[in-house]
Coordinates of C-alpha atoms and ligand atoms in Angstrom, one line a residue:
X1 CA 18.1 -16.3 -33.8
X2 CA 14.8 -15.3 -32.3
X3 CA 14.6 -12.9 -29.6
X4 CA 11.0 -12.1 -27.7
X5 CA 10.7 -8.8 -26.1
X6 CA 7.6 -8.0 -24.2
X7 CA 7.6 -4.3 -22.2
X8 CA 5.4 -1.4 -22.5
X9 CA 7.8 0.7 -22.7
X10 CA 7.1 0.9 -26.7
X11 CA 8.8 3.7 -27.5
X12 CA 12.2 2.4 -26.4
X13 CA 11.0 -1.2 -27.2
X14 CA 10.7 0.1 -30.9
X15 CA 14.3 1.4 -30.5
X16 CA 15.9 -1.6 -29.3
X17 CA 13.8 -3.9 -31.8
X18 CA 14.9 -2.0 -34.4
X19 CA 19.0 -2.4 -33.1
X20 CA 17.9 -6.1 -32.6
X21 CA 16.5 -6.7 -36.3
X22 CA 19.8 -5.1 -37.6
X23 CA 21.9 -7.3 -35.9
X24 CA 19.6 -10.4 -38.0
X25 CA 17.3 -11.2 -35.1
X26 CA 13.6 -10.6 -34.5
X27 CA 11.2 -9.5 -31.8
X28 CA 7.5 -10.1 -31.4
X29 CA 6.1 -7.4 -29.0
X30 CA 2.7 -8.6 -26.9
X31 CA 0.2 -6.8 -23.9
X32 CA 1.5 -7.6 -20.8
X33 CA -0.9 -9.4 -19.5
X34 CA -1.4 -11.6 -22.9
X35 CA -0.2 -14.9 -22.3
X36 CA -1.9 -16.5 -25.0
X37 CA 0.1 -14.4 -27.2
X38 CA 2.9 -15.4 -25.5
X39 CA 2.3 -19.3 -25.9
X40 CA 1.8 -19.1 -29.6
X41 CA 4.9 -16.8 -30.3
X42 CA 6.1 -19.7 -28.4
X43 CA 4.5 -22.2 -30.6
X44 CA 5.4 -20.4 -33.7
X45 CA 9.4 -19.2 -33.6
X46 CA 12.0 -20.5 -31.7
X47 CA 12.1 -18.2 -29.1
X48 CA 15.4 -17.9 -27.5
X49 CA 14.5 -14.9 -24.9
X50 CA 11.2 -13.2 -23.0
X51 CA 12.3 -9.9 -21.8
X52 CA 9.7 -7.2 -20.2
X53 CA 9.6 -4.8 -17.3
X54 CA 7.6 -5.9 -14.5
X55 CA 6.3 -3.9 -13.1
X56 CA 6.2 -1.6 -16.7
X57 CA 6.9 2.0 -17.3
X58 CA 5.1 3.7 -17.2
X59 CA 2.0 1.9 -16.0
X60 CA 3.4 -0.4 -13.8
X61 CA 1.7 -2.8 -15.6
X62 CA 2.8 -6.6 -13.7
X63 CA 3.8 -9.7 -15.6
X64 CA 3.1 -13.4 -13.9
X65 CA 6.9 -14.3 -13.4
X66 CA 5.9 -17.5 -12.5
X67 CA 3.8 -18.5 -15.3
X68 CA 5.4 -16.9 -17.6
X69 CA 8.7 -18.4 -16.6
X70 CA 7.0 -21.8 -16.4
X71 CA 5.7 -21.2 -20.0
X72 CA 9.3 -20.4 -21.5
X73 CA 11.1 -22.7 -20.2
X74 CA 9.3 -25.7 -21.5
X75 CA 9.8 -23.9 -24.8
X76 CA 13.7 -23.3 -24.2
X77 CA 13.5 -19.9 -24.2
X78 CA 15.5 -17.8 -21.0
X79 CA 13.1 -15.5 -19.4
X80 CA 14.6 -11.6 -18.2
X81 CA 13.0 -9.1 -15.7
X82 CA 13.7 -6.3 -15.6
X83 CA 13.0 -5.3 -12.1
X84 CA 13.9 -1.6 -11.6
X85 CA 10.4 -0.2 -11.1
X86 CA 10.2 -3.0 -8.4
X87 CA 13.5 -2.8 -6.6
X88 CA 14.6 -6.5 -5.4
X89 CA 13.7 -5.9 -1.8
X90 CA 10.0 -6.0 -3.0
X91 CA 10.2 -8.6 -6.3
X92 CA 12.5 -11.6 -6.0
X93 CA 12.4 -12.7 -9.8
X94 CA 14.9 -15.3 -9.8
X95 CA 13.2 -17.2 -6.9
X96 CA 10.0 -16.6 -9.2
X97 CA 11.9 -18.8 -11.9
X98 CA 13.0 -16.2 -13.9
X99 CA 16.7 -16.7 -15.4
X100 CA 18.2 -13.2 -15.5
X101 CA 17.2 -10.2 -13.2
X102 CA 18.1 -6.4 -14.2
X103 CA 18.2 -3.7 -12.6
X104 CA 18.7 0.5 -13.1
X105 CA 20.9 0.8 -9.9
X106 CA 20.5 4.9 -11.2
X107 CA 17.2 4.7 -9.6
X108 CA 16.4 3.1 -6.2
X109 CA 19.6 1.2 -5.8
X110 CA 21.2 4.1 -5.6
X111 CA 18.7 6.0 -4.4
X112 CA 20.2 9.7 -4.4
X113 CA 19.7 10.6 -8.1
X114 CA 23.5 10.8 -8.3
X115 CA 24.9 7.7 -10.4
X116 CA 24.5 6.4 -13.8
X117 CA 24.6 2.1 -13.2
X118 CA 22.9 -0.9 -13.9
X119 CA 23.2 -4.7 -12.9
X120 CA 22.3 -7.9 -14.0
X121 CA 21.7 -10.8 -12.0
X122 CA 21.6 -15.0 -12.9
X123 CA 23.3 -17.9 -12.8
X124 CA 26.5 -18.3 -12.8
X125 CA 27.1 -19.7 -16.9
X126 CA 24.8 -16.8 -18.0
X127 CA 26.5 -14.2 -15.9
X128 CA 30.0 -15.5 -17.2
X129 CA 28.8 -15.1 -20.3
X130 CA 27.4 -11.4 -20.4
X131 CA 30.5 -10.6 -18.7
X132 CA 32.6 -12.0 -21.3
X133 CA 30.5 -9.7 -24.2
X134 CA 30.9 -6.8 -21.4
X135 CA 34.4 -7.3 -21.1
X136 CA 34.8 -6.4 -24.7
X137 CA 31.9 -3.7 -25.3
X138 CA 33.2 -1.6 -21.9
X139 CA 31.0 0.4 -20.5
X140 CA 32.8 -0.3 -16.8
X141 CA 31.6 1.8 -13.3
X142 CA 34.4 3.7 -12.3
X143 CA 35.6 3.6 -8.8
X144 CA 33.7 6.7 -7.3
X145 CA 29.9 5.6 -8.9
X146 CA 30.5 2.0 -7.5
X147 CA 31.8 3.9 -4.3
X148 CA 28.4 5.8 -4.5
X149 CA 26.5 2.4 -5.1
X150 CA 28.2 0.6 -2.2
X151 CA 27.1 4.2 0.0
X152 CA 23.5 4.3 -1.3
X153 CA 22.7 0.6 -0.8
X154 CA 23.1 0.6 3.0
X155 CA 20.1 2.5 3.5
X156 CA 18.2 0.9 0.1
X157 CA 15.9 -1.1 2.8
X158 CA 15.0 2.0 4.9
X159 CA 14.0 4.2 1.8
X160 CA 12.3 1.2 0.2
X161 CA 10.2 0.6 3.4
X162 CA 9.1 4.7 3.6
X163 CA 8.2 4.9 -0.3
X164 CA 6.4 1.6 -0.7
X165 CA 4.4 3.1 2.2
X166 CA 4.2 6.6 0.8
X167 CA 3.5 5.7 -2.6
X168 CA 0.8 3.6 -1.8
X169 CA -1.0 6.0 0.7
X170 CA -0.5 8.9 -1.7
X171 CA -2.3 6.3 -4.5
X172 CA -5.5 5.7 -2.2
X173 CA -5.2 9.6 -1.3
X174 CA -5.0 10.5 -5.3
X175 CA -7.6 8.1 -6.5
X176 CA -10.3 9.5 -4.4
X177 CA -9.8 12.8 -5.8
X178 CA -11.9 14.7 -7.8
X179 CA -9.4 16.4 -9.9
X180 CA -7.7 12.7 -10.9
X181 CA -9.1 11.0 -13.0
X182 CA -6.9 7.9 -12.8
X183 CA -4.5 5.8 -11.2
X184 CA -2.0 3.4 -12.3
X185 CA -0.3 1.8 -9.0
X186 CA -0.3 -1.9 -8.4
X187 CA -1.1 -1.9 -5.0
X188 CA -4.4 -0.5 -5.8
X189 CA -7.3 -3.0 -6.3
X190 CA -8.3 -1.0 -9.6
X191 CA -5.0 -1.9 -11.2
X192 CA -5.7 -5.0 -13.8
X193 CA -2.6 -6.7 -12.6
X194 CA -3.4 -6.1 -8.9
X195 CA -3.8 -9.8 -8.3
X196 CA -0.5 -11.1 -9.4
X197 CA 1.4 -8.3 -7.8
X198 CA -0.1 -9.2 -4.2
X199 CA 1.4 -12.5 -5.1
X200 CA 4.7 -11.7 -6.4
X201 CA 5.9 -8.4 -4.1
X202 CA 6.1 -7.5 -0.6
X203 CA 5.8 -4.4 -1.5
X204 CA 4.1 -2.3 -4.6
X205 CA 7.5 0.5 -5.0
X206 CA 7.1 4.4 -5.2
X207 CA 6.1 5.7 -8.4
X208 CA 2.7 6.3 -9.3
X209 CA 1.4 7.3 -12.0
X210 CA -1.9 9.0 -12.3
X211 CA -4.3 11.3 -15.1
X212 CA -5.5 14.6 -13.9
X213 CA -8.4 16.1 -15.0
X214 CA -7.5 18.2 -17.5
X215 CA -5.2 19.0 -20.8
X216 CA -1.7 19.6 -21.4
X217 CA -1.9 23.4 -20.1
X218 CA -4.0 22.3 -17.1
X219 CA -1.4 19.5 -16.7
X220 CA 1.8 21.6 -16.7
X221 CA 0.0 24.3 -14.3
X222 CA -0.8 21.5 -12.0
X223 CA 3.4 20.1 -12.0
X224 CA 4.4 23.9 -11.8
X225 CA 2.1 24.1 -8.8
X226 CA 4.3 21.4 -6.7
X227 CA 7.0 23.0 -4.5
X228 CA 8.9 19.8 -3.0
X229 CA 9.4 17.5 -6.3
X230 CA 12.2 17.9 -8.9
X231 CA 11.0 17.9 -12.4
X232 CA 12.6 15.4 -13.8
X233 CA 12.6 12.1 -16.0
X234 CA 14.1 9.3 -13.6
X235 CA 12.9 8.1 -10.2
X236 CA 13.5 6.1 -7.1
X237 CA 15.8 8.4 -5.1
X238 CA 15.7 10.7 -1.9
X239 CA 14.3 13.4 -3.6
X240 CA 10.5 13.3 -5.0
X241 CA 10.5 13.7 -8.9
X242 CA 7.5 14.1 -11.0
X243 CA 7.4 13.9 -14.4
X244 CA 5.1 14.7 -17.4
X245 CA 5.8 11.9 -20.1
X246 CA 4.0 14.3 -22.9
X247 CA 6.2 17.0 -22.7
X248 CA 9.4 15.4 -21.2
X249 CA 10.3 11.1 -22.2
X250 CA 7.3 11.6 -25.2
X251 CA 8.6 15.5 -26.1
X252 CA 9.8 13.9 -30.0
X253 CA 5.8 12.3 -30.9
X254 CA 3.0 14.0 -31.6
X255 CA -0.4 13.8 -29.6
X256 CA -1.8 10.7 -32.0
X257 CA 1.6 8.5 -31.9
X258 CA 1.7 9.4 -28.1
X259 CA -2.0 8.0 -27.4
X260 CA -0.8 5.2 -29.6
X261 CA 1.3 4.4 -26.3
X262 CA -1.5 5.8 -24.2
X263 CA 0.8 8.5 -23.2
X264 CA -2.3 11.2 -22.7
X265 CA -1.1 14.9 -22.3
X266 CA -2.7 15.0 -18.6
X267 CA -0.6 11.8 -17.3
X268 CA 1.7 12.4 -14.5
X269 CA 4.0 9.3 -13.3
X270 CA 5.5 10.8 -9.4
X271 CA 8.0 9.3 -8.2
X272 CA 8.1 9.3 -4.2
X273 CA 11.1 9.9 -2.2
X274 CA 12.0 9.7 1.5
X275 CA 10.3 12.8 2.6
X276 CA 7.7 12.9 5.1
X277 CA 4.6 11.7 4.3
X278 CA 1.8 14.5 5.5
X279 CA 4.4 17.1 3.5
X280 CA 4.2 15.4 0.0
X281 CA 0.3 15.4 0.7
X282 CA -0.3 18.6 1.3
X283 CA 2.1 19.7 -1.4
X284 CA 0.0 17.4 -3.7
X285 CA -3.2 18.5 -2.6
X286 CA -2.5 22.1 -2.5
X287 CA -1.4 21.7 -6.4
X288 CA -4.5 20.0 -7.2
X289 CA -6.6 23.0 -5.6
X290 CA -5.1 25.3 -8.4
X291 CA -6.2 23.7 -11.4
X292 CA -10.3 23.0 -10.0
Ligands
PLP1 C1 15.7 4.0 -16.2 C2 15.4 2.7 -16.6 C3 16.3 1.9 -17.3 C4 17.6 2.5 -17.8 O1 18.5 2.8 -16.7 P1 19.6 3.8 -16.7 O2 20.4 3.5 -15.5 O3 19.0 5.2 -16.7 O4 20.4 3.6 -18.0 C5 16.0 0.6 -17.6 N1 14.9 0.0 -17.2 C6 14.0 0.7 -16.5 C7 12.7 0.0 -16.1 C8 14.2 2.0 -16.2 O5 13.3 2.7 -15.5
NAG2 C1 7.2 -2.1 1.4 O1 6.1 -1.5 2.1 C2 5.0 -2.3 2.4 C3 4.0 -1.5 2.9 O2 4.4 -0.5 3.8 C4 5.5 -3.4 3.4 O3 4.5 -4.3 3.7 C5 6.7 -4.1 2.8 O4 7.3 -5.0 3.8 C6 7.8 -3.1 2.4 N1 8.8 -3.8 1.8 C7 10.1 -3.5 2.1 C8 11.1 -4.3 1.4 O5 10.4 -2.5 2.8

């Protein structure tokens, strides 16, 4: 059995490829936006899934759902998004023609940086049939995180609504600053993907992730500086969280395996919670003014 796994999250990628190829199946891993490597891995194997991020961690780099989807199934191969960075208020995958849909419910479905849960989404026979495996693997929600779920979804569309909206003013805000150097947020016209994900979501989600100038020291003095985020590795809930993939989800690998992944030691990915708007600015801006 073949198994195709697109995501930028290499690291993690290489983790679960390496699970994968013990268990006697393969995975080729392509660019994101490479879907002429995606036709001939196509062509080559028989592909039975495409799994990726869209958008990816931790550049929110977007796949074509639609054309990617078009391209697998006239192959026979399934086609899985995972849709976390996204949330589905703002990506609708399985309307895009994509077969299963997951999700981190830790992050925005939840939204209070409280639970541990995921979900997977499909048809019916494909749900039945993960739900058969789960059934014997475990791993079941107990009754006070789906309790938290259930609480944290009635105001998913509310929080959704303020940090699309935050995120992407704080993006504009950030890339017109002197002391960034970069940023990585779909809703931006610079992104490479912006196109597509004009096409495929209402609304562009609130992490960003940007490059200050400066190095690692530079970098940390700039996170210290910020007095209304958490530091800390997930995203998508009430609370701002900022996080410095170098020294935090990258900590194990040195500088050159980290730049491998394009994981410089100045990259920053925010995430942007429900606070108010002008408050994360000036927090942000004041943090910036002590590393010029
Ligand atoms: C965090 C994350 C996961 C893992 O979710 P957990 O709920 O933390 O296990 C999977 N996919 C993406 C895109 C994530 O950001
Ligand atoms: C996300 O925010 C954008 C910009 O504010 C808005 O156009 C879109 O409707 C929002 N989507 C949701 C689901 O709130």
């Amino acid at each position: 059995m073949f198994i195709f796994i697109q995501s930028s999250m290499l690291k993690f990628g290489s983790f679960l490829i390496a699970n994968l190829l013990s268990s006697n199946m393969q995975a080729t891993v392509i660019d994101p936006a490479d879907v002429d490597g995606l036709e001939s891995a196509l062509n080559k194997n028989k592909v039975s899934l495409f799994f990726t991020e869209s958008p990816t961690n931790p550049f929110l780099r977007c796949v074509d759902i639609e054309k990617v989807s078009k391209l697998c199934h006239s192959k026979g191969t399934l086609v899985c998004i995972d849709g976390t960075f996204a949330t589905p208020l703002n990506q609708k995958a399985l309307s895009l023609g994509a077969d299963l849909v997951l999700h981190s419910a830790t992050k925005f479905i939840g939204g209070h940086n409280d639970v541990l849960a995921g979900c997977i989404s499909g048809s019916e026979k494909l749900v039945t049939e993960i739900r058969t495996l789960h059934h014997i693997l475990g791993g079941t929600l107990n009754p006070n995180a789906a309790y938290l779920i259930i609480r944290g979804m009635k105001t998913l569309h509310l929080r959704v609504q303020q940090q699309n909206s935050t995120a992407l003013r704080m993006a504009e805000v950030l890339e017109a600053h002197p002391r960034v150097k970069r940023v990585y947020y779909p809703g931006l016209p610079s992104h490479p993907e912006h196109e597509i994900a004009k096409r495929q979501m209402t609304g562009f989600g609130g992490v960003v992730s940007f490059e200050v100038d400066g190095d690692l020291m530079t970098t940390i003095k700039f996170v210290d500086a910020l007095k209304i985020p958490y530091i800390a590795p997930s995203f998508g809930g009430c609370e701002s969280i900022v996080d410095q993939p170098a020294i935090m989800s990258y900590w194990d690998l040195s500088q050159a395996e980290r730049s491998k992944y394009g994981i410089l030691d100045n990259l920053i990915r925010f995430s942007f919670g429900v606070e108010d708007f002008k408050d994360l600015k000036a927090d942000i801006l004041q943090a910036l003014e002590t590393i010029a």
